[in-house]
Amino acid sequence: MSGITIAAPAKINLGLDVIRRRPDGYHEVRMIMQMLDLHDTVFMEITSEPGIHLTMDLPDLPTDEGNIAFRAADVMMKRFGIREGVRIHIEKRIPVAAGMAGGSTDCAAVLDGMNSLFKLGLDRQALMDIGVTLGADVPYCLLRQTALSEGIGELLTPLPALPDCPVLIAKPPVSVSTGHVYQSLKLDESIRHPDIDGMAQALKAGDLHGVTGRLGNVLETVTVKEHPVIEDIKKIMISNGALGALMSGSGPTVFGIYDNEASAKMAYEKLSAQGGPAGQVYLTRPGKNCGF
Ligand code: ATP
C-alpha cells in the first residue's frame, strides 16, 4: 500500500485582536492569518497492524495521546470505524510552542491524510467541523490560505496572500503558555486595537506597505512585558531594514517582513550570531494560497 506526504505549513498572525472574553472562558478574536513556506512534513501510510504508529524526528515531543497529530488520527479511526492501522512520521521544522500553530498544522495534515488514505470522502467543511473539536487553530490550518479569522478562530474568510517577500522568523529560547497569556490579557481602554479591516483591504489591494504599516498584536501587552527579549529582536529586525516586525500569536516568535533579500539576509546573520537574543532563526516567504 503506498503512502502519502503532506506539507503542513506554519502560520503567523499579521494582525491579532481580542474583542472580548466569552462567559464560557473562550476569547473572541479577529486575526489575519498568513501561512509560510516553512513547514513540517507528514508521511502517512495504512498498515495491516491495527492502531496508530506515530514517530517524530524531534525526540522531546510525545508520540501518544499527548500529540495532537495522534489525537487527530484517533478521532477519525473511532468516528469512521477504521479497523486497519496507520503509520505516521512527522519531520518537525516549525519551532515548538512558538505561536506558529505547529501542533495544529500537524493535526490538520493528519485529518486530511486520513480522509485521503481511507477514502472517507469528507469535504473541507466536514474536516473543519472535526478539526475545531481538536483545537481553535485547526480549521484555519485545514484552509491553508491567508484568511480573516473570527469567533474563536473557526469563522474564516479567505483573503489574497501577502505579496511575495522575505519573512524572517526568530524564536527566542523562552517558553510561553498560550493559556496564561490569554488569562493575563487586560482588555481595558489602554489596549491599542490593530486595524484588522484596513489590513484586509491592503491585502486585497496587494499593498505590502499597507499591511506592514498595520501590523499589531494585542497579546504583546502580556508576553513582551514578561519577555523583553521579544522587543530586542523586533528592534534588531527594524534597524536592519524590516518594513515591520511583530510577535506571532501568543509568542514568543517574532517575524520581520522585508522588501529585499539583502536586508533580510543581513538581519538573519545578526540574529543567528552566537550569543544573540534569538535561539532559532529562519528565513522564509509567505505560503501561496492553495485555492480551496
Ligand atoms: P499555537 O500557535 O496554535 O498556539 P504553538 O505554535 O504555540 O501553537 P505548538 O508548537 O503547537 O504551539 O506546541 C504547543 C504544545 O503542544 C507543546 O508544548 C507540545 O509539547 C505539544 N504538542 C503536541 N503535539 C504536537 C505537535 N505535533 N507538534 C508540536 N507540539 C505538539
mmCIF file of C-alpha atoms and ligand atoms in Angstrom:
data_model
loop_
_atom_site.group_PDB
_atom_site.id
_atom_site.type_symbol
_atom_site.label_atom_id
_atom_site.label_comp_id
_atom_site.label_asym_id
_atom_site.label_seq_id
_atom_site.Cartn_x
_atom_site.Cartn_y
_atom_site.Cartn_z
ATOM 1 C CA MET A 1 0.000 0.000 0.000
ATOM 2 C CA SER A 2 1.537 3.336 -0.998
ATOM 3 C CA GLY A 3 1.739 6.222 1.409
ATOM 4 C CA ILE A 4 1.176 9.967 1.127
ATOM 5 C CA THR A 5 3.286 13.009 2.003
ATOM 6 C CA ILE A 6 1.690 16.250 3.169
ATOM 7 C CA ALA A 7 3.356 19.624 3.777
ATOM 8 C CA ALA A 8 1.998 21.183 6.990
ATOM 9 C CA PRO A 9 2.747 24.936 6.888
ATOM 10 C CA ALA A 10 3.439 27.257 9.838
ATOM 11 C CA LYS A 11 1.342 30.395 10.288
ATOM 12 C CA ILE A 12 1.964 33.894 11.550
ATOM 13 C CA ASN A 13 -0.610 36.455 12.660
ATOM 14 C CA LEU A 14 -0.193 39.681 10.691
ATOM 15 C CA GLY A 15 -2.861 41.112 12.981
ATOM 16 C CA LEU A 16 -4.309 39.743 16.218
ATOM 17 C CA ASP A 17 -7.115 41.457 18.097
ATOM 18 C CA VAL A 18 -9.133 40.161 21.035
ATOM 19 C CA ILE A 19 -12.691 41.501 21.138
ATOM 20 C CA ARG A 20 -13.983 40.027 24.402
ATOM 21 C CA ARG A 21 -13.840 37.164 26.827
ATOM 22 C CA ARG A 22 -16.954 34.980 26.484
ATOM 23 C CA PRO A 23 -18.831 33.687 29.551
ATOM 24 C CA ASP A 24 -17.517 30.164 28.713
ATOM 25 C CA GLY A 25 -13.914 31.398 29.045
ATOM 26 C CA TYR A 26 -13.068 31.407 25.305
ATOM 27 C CA HIS A 27 -11.869 34.636 23.729
ATOM 28 C CA GLU A 28 -13.477 36.147 20.669
ATOM 29 C CA VAL A 29 -10.727 37.147 18.255
ATOM 30 C CA ARG A 30 -10.195 38.929 14.928
ATOM 31 C CA MET A 31 -6.967 37.806 13.325
ATOM 32 C CA ILE A 32 -5.296 37.961 9.932
ATOM 33 C CA MET A 33 -3.594 34.619 9.411
ATOM 34 C CA GLN A 34 -0.786 34.084 6.904
ATOM 35 C CA MET A 35 0.802 30.742 6.048
ATOM 36 C CA LEU A 36 4.526 30.432 5.486
ATOM 37 C CA ASP A 37 6.721 28.284 3.256
ATOM 38 C CA LEU A 38 8.282 26.979 6.484
ATOM 39 C CA HIS A 39 6.546 23.641 7.116
ATOM 40 C CA ASP A 40 6.594 20.257 8.816
ATOM 41 C CA THR A 41 6.368 17.207 6.556
ATOM 42 C CA VAL A 42 3.885 14.460 7.418
ATOM 43 C CA PHE A 43 4.226 10.946 5.894
ATOM 44 C CA MET A 44 1.272 8.567 6.300
ATOM 45 C CA GLU A 45 0.508 5.008 5.210
ATOM 46 C CA ILE A 46 -2.042 2.315 6.001
ATOM 47 C CA THR A 47 -0.753 -0.681 7.980
ATOM 48 C CA SER A 48 -2.400 -4.076 8.391
ATOM 49 C CA GLU A 49 -1.422 -3.990 12.076
ATOM 50 C CA PRO A 50 -4.230 -2.036 13.844
ATOM 51 C CA GLY A 51 -3.535 1.136 15.842
ATOM 52 C CA ILE A 52 -1.704 4.421 15.380
ATOM 53 C CA HIS A 53 2.074 4.215 14.993
ATOM 54 C CA LEU A 54 3.464 7.755 15.321
ATOM 55 C CA THR A 55 7.127 8.734 15.115
ATOM 56 C CA MET A 56 8.762 12.172 15.040
ATOM 57 C CA ASP A 57 12.290 13.262 14.265
ATOM 58 C CA LEU A 58 12.267 15.530 17.373
ATOM 59 C CA PRO A 59 12.892 13.368 20.440
ATOM 60 C CA ASP A 60 11.178 15.569 23.053
ATOM 61 C CA LEU A 61 7.641 15.527 21.672
ATOM 62 C CA PRO A 62 5.092 12.898 22.753
ATOM 63 C CA THR A 63 4.124 10.171 20.255
ATOM 64 C CA ASP A 64 0.929 9.052 22.046
ATOM 65 C CA GLU A 65 -2.335 10.851 23.007
ATOM 66 C CA GLY A 66 -0.166 13.778 24.144
ATOM 67 C CA ASN A 67 0.478 14.561 20.487
ATOM 68 C CA ILE A 68 -2.346 16.397 18.732
ATOM 69 C CA ALA A 69 -1.490 14.582 15.459
ATOM 70 C CA PHE A 70 -2.107 11.249 17.234
ATOM 71 C CA ARG A 71 -5.437 12.559 18.564
ATOM 72 C CA ALA A 72 -6.449 13.572 15.022
ATOM 73 C CA ALA A 73 -5.894 10.029 13.741
ATOM 74 C CA ASP A 74 -7.652 8.580 16.789
ATOM 75 C CA VAL A 75 -10.795 10.721 16.298
ATOM 76 C CA MET A 76 -11.030 9.660 12.642
ATOM 77 C CA MET A 77 -10.490 5.952 13.442
ATOM 78 C CA LYS A 78 -13.235 5.970 16.085
ATOM 79 C CA ARG A 79 -15.706 8.120 14.137
ATOM 80 C CA PHE A 80 -15.406 6.070 10.923
ATOM 81 C CA GLY A 81 -14.852 2.623 12.457
ATOM 82 C CA ILE A 82 -11.463 2.138 10.773
ATOM 83 C CA ARG A 83 -10.090 -1.338 11.546
ATOM 84 C CA GLU A 84 -6.691 -1.149 9.839
ATOM 85 C CA GLY A 85 -3.809 0.813 11.331
ATOM 86 C CA VAL A 86 -1.943 3.914 10.244
ATOM 87 C CA ARG A 87 1.752 4.763 10.357
ATOM 88 C CA ILE A 88 2.559 8.484 10.692
ATOM 89 C CA HIS A 89 6.006 10.063 10.640
ATOM 90 C CA ILE A 90 6.458 13.817 11.183
ATOM 91 C CA GLU A 91 9.572 15.758 10.248
ATOM 92 C CA LYS A 92 9.344 18.712 12.609
ATOM 93 C CA ARG A 93 10.721 22.001 11.237
ATOM 94 C CA ILE A 94 8.311 24.526 12.786
ATOM 95 C CA PRO A 95 9.556 25.796 16.177
ATOM 96 C CA VAL A 96 7.585 24.168 19.018
ATOM 97 C CA ALA A 97 5.383 26.201 21.416
ATOM 98 C CA ALA A 98 6.212 29.263 19.374
ATOM 99 C CA GLY A 99 2.859 30.834 18.388
ATOM 100 C CA MET A 100 3.155 29.360 14.875
ATOM 101 C CA ALA A 101 0.426 26.683 15.130
ATOM 102 C CA GLY A 102 2.979 23.866 14.844
ATOM 103 C CA GLY A 103 0.767 21.285 16.542
ATOM 104 C CA SER A 104 -2.447 22.489 14.889
ATOM 105 C CA THR A 105 -0.974 22.226 11.396
ATOM 106 C CA ASP A 106 0.240 18.642 12.011
ATOM 107 C CA CYS A 107 -3.256 17.862 13.287
ATOM 108 C CA ALA A 108 -4.844 19.351 10.136
ATOM 109 C CA ALA A 109 -2.444 17.408 7.895
ATOM 110 C CA VAL A 110 -3.345 14.131 9.629
ATOM 111 C CA LEU A 111 -7.103 14.829 9.301
ATOM 112 C CA ASP A 112 -6.556 15.489 5.597
ATOM 113 C CA GLY A 113 -4.343 12.416 5.265
ATOM 114 C CA MET A 114 -6.848 10.098 6.987
ATOM 115 C CA ASN A 115 -9.571 11.408 4.659
ATOM 116 C CA SER A 116 -7.475 10.595 1.560
ATOM 117 C CA LEU A 117 -5.870 7.324 2.720
ATOM 118 C CA PHE A 118 -9.117 5.743 3.893
ATOM 119 C CA LYS A 119 -11.205 7.337 1.087
ATOM 120 C CA LEU A 120 -13.673 8.845 3.563
ATOM 121 C CA GLY A 121 -14.961 11.414 1.044
ATOM 122 C CA LEU A 122 -15.283 14.264 3.576
ATOM 123 C CA ASP A 123 -15.390 17.803 2.211
ATOM 124 C CA ARG A 124 -13.334 20.667 3.688
ATOM 125 C CA GLN A 125 -16.185 21.910 5.920
ATOM 126 C CA ALA A 126 -16.710 18.422 7.392
ATOM 127 C CA LEU A 127 -12.984 18.198 8.149
ATOM 128 C CA MET A 128 -13.065 21.666 9.741
ATOM 129 C CA ASP A 129 -16.037 20.677 11.927
ATOM 130 C CA ILE A 130 -13.965 17.771 13.276
ATOM 131 C CA GLY A 131 -10.840 19.975 13.471
ATOM 132 C CA VAL A 132 -12.381 22.635 15.709
ATOM 133 C CA THR A 133 -13.069 19.961 18.356
ATOM 134 C CA LEU A 134 -9.288 19.352 18.486
ATOM 135 C CA GLY A 135 -8.061 22.962 18.552
ATOM 136 C CA ALA A 136 -9.195 26.509 17.676
ATOM 137 C CA ASP A 137 -6.453 26.987 15.013
ATOM 138 C CA VAL A 138 -7.078 23.624 13.292
ATOM 139 C CA PRO A 139 -9.852 24.847 10.911
ATOM 140 C CA TYR A 140 -7.515 27.589 9.687
ATOM 141 C CA CYS A 141 -4.731 25.066 9.142
ATOM 142 C CA LEU A 142 -7.150 22.978 7.045
ATOM 143 C CA LEU A 143 -7.976 26.008 4.890
ATOM 144 C CA ARG A 144 -4.287 26.519 4.006
ATOM 145 C CA GLN A 145 -4.576 30.086 2.773
ATOM 146 C CA THR A 146 -4.465 33.654 4.051
ATOM 147 C CA ALA A 147 -7.651 34.434 5.947
ATOM 148 C CA LEU A 148 -9.518 36.665 8.369
ATOM 149 C CA SER A 149 -10.274 34.500 11.382
ATOM 150 C CA GLU A 150 -13.121 35.396 13.749
ATOM 151 C CA GLY A 151 -15.198 33.823 16.531
ATOM 152 C CA ILE A 152 -12.803 31.598 18.472
ATOM 153 C CA GLY A 153 -10.915 31.022 15.216
ATOM 154 C CA GLU A 154 -13.473 28.914 13.357
ATOM 155 C CA LEU A 155 -15.132 31.665 11.244
ATOM 156 C CA LEU A 156 -12.794 32.018 8.284
ATOM 157 C CA THR A 157 -12.929 34.445 5.362
ATOM 158 C CA PRO A 158 -10.268 33.765 2.690
ATOM 159 C CA LEU A 159 -8.071 36.703 1.653
ATOM 160 C CA PRO A 160 -5.372 37.182 -1.005
ATOM 161 C CA ALA A 161 -1.931 36.121 0.249
ATOM 162 C CA LEU A 162 0.674 38.638 1.414
ATOM 163 C CA PRO A 163 2.644 39.751 -1.681
ATOM 164 C CA ASP A 164 5.767 37.593 -2.038
ATOM 165 C CA CYS A 165 8.615 38.935 0.151
ATOM 166 C CA PRO A 166 11.317 37.673 2.536
ATOM 167 C CA VAL A 167 9.956 36.878 6.024
ATOM 168 C CA LEU A 168 12.435 36.479 8.869
ATOM 169 C CA ILE A 169 11.399 34.324 11.841
ATOM 170 C CA ALA A 170 13.182 34.356 15.206
ATOM 171 C CA LYS A 171 12.165 32.348 18.256
ATOM 172 C CA PRO A 172 13.935 33.337 21.469
ATOM 173 C CA PRO A 173 14.684 30.471 23.872
ATOM 174 C CA VAL A 174 11.807 31.209 26.289
ATOM 175 C CA SER A 175 8.606 29.267 26.896
ATOM 176 C CA VAL A 176 5.198 30.855 26.670
ATOM 177 C CA SER A 177 1.884 29.273 27.644
ATOM 178 C CA THR A 178 -0.941 30.392 25.341
ATOM 179 C CA GLY A 179 -3.496 29.855 28.145
ATOM 180 C CA HIS A 180 -1.525 32.035 30.566
ATOM 181 C CA VAL A 181 -1.191 34.862 28.010
ATOM 182 C CA TYR A 182 -4.935 34.960 27.279
ATOM 183 C CA GLN A 183 -5.777 34.744 31.001
ATOM 184 C CA SER A 184 -3.429 37.658 31.787
ATOM 185 C CA LEU A 185 -4.701 39.895 28.975
ATOM 186 C CA LYS A 186 -6.399 43.053 30.314
ATOM 187 C CA LEU A 187 -8.977 44.243 27.813
ATOM 188 C CA ASP A 188 -9.202 47.818 29.094
ATOM 189 C CA GLU A 189 -9.156 51.151 27.261
ATOM 190 C CA SER A 190 -5.340 51.265 27.286
ATOM 191 C CA ILE A 191 -5.227 48.466 24.651
ATOM 192 C CA ARG A 192 -4.438 49.631 21.107
ATOM 193 C CA HIS A 193 -6.566 47.521 18.784
ATOM 194 C CA PRO A 194 -4.967 46.814 15.392
ATOM 195 C CA ASP A 195 -6.742 47.939 12.212
ATOM 196 C CA ILE A 196 -7.785 44.474 11.029
ATOM 197 C CA ASP A 197 -10.253 45.731 8.400
ATOM 198 C CA GLY A 198 -7.648 48.136 6.974
ATOM 199 C CA MET A 199 -5.158 45.278 6.751
ATOM 200 C CA ALA A 200 -7.687 43.075 4.927
ATOM 201 C CA GLN A 201 -8.200 45.931 2.427
ATOM 202 C CA ALA A 202 -4.425 46.291 1.971
ATOM 203 C CA LEU A 203 -4.145 42.554 1.210
ATOM 204 C CA LYS A 204 -6.948 42.846 -1.343
ATOM 205 C CA ALA A 205 -5.036 45.739 -2.959
ATOM 206 C CA GLY A 206 -1.741 43.760 -2.954
ATOM 207 C CA ASP A 207 -0.247 46.630 -0.904
ATOM 208 C CA LEU A 208 2.712 45.248 1.111
ATOM 209 C CA HIS A 209 3.411 48.582 2.862
ATOM 210 C CA GLY A 210 -0.288 48.934 3.672
ATOM 211 C CA VAL A 211 -0.044 45.613 5.508
ATOM 212 C CA THR A 212 3.268 46.255 7.300
ATOM 213 C CA GLY A 213 2.029 49.702 8.417
ATOM 214 C CA ARG A 214 -0.840 47.982 10.239
ATOM 215 C CA LEU A 215 0.933 45.062 11.983
ATOM 216 C CA GLY A 216 -0.443 44.725 15.524
ATOM 217 C CA ASN A 217 -0.993 42.070 18.194
ATOM 218 C CA VAL A 218 -2.789 42.852 21.470
ATOM 219 C CA LEU A 219 -1.125 39.834 23.135
ATOM 220 C CA GLU A 220 2.214 41.676 23.008
ATOM 221 C CA THR A 221 0.937 43.670 26.021
ATOM 222 C CA VAL A 222 1.299 40.492 28.091
ATOM 223 C CA THR A 223 4.162 38.486 26.545
ATOM 224 C CA VAL A 224 6.607 41.335 25.802
ATOM 225 C CA LYS A 225 6.313 42.580 29.402
ATOM 226 C CA GLU A 226 7.290 39.103 30.642
ATOM 227 C CA HIS A 227 9.959 38.519 27.958
ATOM 228 C CA PRO A 228 11.640 41.815 26.937
ATOM 229 C CA VAL A 229 13.880 39.819 24.548
ATOM 230 C CA ILE A 230 10.927 39.942 22.111
ATOM 231 C CA GLU A 231 11.256 43.737 21.904
ATOM 232 C CA ASP A 232 15.045 43.401 21.456
ATOM 233 C CA ILE A 233 14.522 41.099 18.460
ATOM 234 C CA LYS A 234 11.944 43.444 16.924
ATOM 235 C CA LYS A 235 14.409 46.326 17.222
ATOM 236 C CA ILE A 236 17.178 44.331 15.513
ATOM 237 C CA MET A 237 14.824 43.419 12.662
ATOM 238 C CA ILE A 238 13.665 47.034 12.198
ATOM 239 C CA SER A 239 17.160 48.534 12.416
ATOM 240 C CA ASN A 240 18.216 46.048 9.716
ATOM 241 C CA GLY A 241 15.611 47.131 7.203
ATOM 242 C CA ALA A 242 12.378 45.326 8.147
ATOM 243 C CA LEU A 243 9.251 47.161 6.969
ATOM 244 C CA GLY A 244 7.637 45.929 10.183
ATOM 245 C CA ALA A 245 8.168 43.334 12.920
ATOM 246 C CA LEU A 246 5.670 41.718 15.274
ATOM 247 C CA MET A 247 5.206 38.883 17.743
ATOM 248 C CA SER A 248 3.157 35.989 16.298
ATOM 249 C CA GLY A 249 0.202 34.543 18.255
ATOM 250 C CA SER A 250 0.882 34.418 21.986
ATOM 251 C CA GLY A 251 4.615 34.404 21.238
ATOM 252 C CA PRO A 252 7.460 34.246 21.745
ATOM 253 C CA THR A 253 8.273 34.064 17.989
ATOM 254 C CA VAL A 254 8.867 37.371 16.218
ATOM 255 C CA PHE A 255 8.580 37.841 12.448
ATOM 256 C CA GLY A 256 10.002 40.629 10.324
ATOM 257 C CA ILE A 257 8.772 41.481 6.820
ATOM 258 C CA TYR A 258 11.282 42.774 4.247
ATOM 259 C CA ASP A 259 11.042 44.128 0.731
ATOM 260 C CA ASN A 260 14.531 42.970 -0.270
ATOM 261 C CA GLU A 261 16.583 39.831 0.168
ATOM 262 C CA ALA A 262 19.852 41.606 1.114
ATOM 263 C CA SER A 263 18.441 43.314 4.241
ATOM 264 C CA ALA A 264 16.651 40.146 5.300
ATOM 265 C CA LYS A 265 19.909 38.151 4.971
ATOM 266 C CA MET A 266 21.837 40.749 6.974
ATOM 267 C CA ALA A 267 19.253 40.634 9.777
ATOM 268 C CA TYR A 268 19.328 36.804 9.599
ATOM 269 C CA GLU A 269 23.124 36.851 10.127
ATOM 270 C CA LYS A 270 22.843 39.287 13.057
ATOM 271 C CA LEU A 271 20.100 37.324 14.787
ATOM 272 C CA SER A 272 21.675 33.914 14.306
ATOM 273 C CA ALA A 273 25.126 35.059 15.504
ATOM 274 C CA GLN A 274 26.308 33.205 18.609
ATOM 275 C CA GLY A 275 25.247 34.861 21.844
ATOM 276 C CA GLY A 276 22.457 36.752 20.041
ATOM 277 C CA PRO A 277 18.937 37.032 21.512
ATOM 278 C CA ALA A 278 17.286 34.537 19.151
ATOM 279 C CA GLY A 279 17.510 30.776 19.580
ATOM 280 C CA GLN A 280 16.031 29.587 16.265
ATOM 281 C CA VAL A 281 16.148 31.798 13.167
ATOM 282 C CA TYR A 282 14.643 31.061 9.744
ATOM 283 C CA LEU A 283 14.419 32.992 6.510
ATOM 284 C CA THR A 284 11.236 32.042 4.670
ATOM 285 C CA ARG A 285 8.480 33.511 2.461
ATOM 286 C CA PRO A 286 4.664 33.695 2.550
ATOM 287 C CA GLY A 287 2.937 30.458 1.523
ATOM 288 C CA LYS A 288 0.915 30.561 -1.680
ATOM 289 C CA ASN A 289 -2.863 30.247 -1.392
ATOM 290 C CA CYS A 290 -3.875 26.767 -2.478
ATOM 291 C CA GLY A 291 -7.359 27.931 -3.501
ATOM 292 C CA PHE A 292 -9.837 25.533 -1.887
HETATM 293 P P1 ATP B 1 -0.470 27.877 18.565
HETATM 294 O O1 ATP B 1 0.148 28.928 17.703
HETATM 295 O O2 ATP B 1 -1.585 27.100 17.862
HETATM 296 O O3 ATP B 1 -0.815 28.335 19.955
HETATM 297 P P2 ATP B 1 2.123 26.890 19.216
HETATM 298 O O4 ATP B 1 2.964 27.032 17.984
HETATM 299 O O5 ATP B 1 2.239 27.968 20.230
HETATM 300 O O6 ATP B 1 0.636 26.721 18.774
HETATM 301 P P3 ATP B 1 2.736 24.099 19.400
HETATM 302 O O7 ATP B 1 4.015 24.049 18.624
HETATM 303 O O8 ATP B 1 1.527 23.575 18.750
HETATM 304 O O9 ATP B 1 2.468 25.568 19.958
HETATM 305 O O10 ATP B 1 3.045 23.321 20.780
HETATM 306 C C1 ATP B 1 2.279 23.504 21.960
HETATM 307 C C2 ATP B 1 2.460 22.261 22.834
HETATM 308 O O11 ATP B 1 1.796 21.167 22.224
HETATM 309 C C3 ATP B 1 3.903 21.859 23.010
HETATM 310 O O12 ATP B 1 4.274 22.053 24.338
HETATM 311 C C4 ATP B 1 3.988 20.391 22.615
HETATM 312 O O13 ATP B 1 4.522 19.564 23.627
HETATM 313 C C5 ATP B 1 2.542 19.953 22.358
HETATM 314 N N1 ATP B 1 2.391 19.206 21.083
HETATM 315 C C6 ATP B 1 1.570 18.164 20.896
HETATM 316 N N2 ATP B 1 1.616 17.717 19.630
HETATM 317 C C7 ATP B 1 2.493 18.495 18.974
HETATM 318 C C8 ATP B 1 2.964 18.523 17.622
HETATM 319 N N3 ATP B 1 2.545 17.631 16.708
HETATM 320 N N4 ATP B 1 3.839 19.486 17.291
HETATM 321 C C9 ATP B 1 4.253 20.388 18.220
HETATM 322 N N5 ATP B 1 3.854 20.396 19.502
HETATM 323 C C10 ATP B 1 2.977 19.464 19.888
#
